[in-house]
PDB file of C-alpha atoms in Angstrom:
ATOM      1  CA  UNK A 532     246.232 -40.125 272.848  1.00  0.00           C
ATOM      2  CA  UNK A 533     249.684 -41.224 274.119  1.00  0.00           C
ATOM      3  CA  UNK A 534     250.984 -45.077 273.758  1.00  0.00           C
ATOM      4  CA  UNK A 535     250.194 -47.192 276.366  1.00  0.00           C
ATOM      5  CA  UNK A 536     252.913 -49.682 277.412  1.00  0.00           C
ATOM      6  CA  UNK A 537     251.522 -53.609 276.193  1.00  0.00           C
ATOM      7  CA  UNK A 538     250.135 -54.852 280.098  1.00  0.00           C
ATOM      8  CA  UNK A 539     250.709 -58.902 280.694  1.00  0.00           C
ATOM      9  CA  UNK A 540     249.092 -60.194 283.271  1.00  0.00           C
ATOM     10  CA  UNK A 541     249.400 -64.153 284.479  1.00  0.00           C
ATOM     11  CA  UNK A 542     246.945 -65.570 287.087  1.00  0.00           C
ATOM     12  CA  UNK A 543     247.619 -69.000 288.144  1.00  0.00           C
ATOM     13  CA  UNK A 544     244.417 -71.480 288.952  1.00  0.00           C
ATOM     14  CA  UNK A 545     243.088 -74.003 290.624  1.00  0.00           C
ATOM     15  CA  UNK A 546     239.460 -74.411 291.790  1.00  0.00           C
ATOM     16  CA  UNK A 547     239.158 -70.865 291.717  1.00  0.00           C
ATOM     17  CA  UNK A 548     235.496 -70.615 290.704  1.00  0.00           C
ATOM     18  CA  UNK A 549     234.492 -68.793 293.800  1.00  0.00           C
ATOM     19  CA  UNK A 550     237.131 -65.922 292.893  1.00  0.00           C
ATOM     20  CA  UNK A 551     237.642 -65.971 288.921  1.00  0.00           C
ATOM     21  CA  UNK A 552     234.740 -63.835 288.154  1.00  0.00           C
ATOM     22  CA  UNK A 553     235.961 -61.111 290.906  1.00  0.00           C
ATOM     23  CA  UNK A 554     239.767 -60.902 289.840  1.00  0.00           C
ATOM     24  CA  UNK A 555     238.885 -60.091 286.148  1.00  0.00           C
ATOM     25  CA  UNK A 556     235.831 -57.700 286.817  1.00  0.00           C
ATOM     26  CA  UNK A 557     239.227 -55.877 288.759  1.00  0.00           C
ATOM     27  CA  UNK A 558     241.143 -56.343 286.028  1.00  0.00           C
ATOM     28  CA  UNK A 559     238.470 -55.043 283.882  1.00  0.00           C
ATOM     29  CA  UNK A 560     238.245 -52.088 286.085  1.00  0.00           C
ATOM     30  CA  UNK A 561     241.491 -50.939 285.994  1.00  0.00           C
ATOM     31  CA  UNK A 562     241.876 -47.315 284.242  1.00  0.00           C
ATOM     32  CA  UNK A 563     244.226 -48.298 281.721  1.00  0.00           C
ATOM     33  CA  UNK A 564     243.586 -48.470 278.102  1.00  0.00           C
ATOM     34  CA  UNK A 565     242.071 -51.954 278.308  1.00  0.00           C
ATOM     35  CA  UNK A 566     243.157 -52.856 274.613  1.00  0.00           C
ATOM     36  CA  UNK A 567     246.907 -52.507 276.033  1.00  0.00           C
ATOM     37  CA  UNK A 568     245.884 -55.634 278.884  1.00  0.00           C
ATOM     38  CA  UNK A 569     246.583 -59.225 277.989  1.00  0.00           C
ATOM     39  CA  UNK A 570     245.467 -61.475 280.598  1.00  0.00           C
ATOM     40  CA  UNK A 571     246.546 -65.150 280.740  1.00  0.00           C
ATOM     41  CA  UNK A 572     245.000 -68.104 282.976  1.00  0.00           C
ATOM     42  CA  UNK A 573     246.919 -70.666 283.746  1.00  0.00           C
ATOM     43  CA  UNK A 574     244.616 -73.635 285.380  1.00  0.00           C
ATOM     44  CA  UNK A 575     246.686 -76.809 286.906  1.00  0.00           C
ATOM     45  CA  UNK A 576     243.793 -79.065 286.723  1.00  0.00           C
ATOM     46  CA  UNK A 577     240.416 -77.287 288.502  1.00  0.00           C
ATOM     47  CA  UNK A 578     237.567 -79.812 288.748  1.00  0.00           C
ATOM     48  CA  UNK A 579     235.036 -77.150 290.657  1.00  0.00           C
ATOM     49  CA  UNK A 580     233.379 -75.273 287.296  1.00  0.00           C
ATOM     50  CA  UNK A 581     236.624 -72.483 286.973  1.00  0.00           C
ATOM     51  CA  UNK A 582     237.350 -73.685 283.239  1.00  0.00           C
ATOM     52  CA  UNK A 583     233.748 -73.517 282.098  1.00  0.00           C
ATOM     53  CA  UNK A 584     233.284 -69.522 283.752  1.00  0.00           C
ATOM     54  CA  UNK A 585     237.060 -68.763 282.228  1.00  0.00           C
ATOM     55  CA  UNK A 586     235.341 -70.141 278.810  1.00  0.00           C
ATOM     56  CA  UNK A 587     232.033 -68.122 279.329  1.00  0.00           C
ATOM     57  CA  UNK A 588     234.532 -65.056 279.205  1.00  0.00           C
ATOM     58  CA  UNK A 589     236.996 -65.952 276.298  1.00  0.00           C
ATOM     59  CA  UNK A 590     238.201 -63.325 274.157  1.00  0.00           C
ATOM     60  CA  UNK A 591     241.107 -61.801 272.107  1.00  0.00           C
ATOM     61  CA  UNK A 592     242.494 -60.228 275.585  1.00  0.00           C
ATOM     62  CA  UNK A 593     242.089 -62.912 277.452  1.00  0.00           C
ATOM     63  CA  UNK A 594     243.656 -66.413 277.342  1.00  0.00           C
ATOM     64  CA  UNK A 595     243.756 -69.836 278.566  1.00  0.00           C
ATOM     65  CA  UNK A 596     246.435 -72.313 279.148  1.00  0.00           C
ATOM     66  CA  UNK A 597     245.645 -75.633 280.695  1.00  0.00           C
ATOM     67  CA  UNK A 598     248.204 -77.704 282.689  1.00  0.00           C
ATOM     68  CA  UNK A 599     246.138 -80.578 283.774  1.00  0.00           C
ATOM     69  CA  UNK A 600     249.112 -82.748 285.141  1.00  0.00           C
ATOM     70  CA  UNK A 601     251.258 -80.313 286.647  1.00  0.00           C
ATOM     71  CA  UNK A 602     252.216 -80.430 290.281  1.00  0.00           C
ATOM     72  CA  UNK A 603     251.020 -77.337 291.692  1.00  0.00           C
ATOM     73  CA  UNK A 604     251.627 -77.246 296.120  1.00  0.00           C
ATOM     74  CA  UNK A 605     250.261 -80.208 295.752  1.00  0.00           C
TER      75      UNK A 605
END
């Protein structure tokens, strides 16, 4: 089996519970070696249920930073 390259991947947050379950099913789906694919969240503050389905879904590939007071186009 050849070395994969180390995969980062940084989605940014807020309110998203209507989409968080769909983008990392995708990511999920991708063909690469899935032990190569880091994911990071990084929520500015949802109120609408997006930390509690990113929780459901923790794991060592997947991870969750939290900026509850940062100005985000708002």
């Amino acid at each position: 089996m050849a070395d994969f390259p180390s995969i980062r991947i940084t989605i940014p947050t807020f309110n998203a519970v209507a989409d968080i379950d769909r983008t990392l099913d995708s990511i999920a789906a991708q063909s690469s070696q899935q032990e190569c694919i880091f994911t990071l969240i990084v929520d500015f503050g949802s109120t609408d249920g997006t930390i509690e389905k990113i929780l459901a879904r923790m794991g060592k590939r997947l991870g969750l930073m939290q900026l509850p007071h940062a100005r985000w186009g708002r």
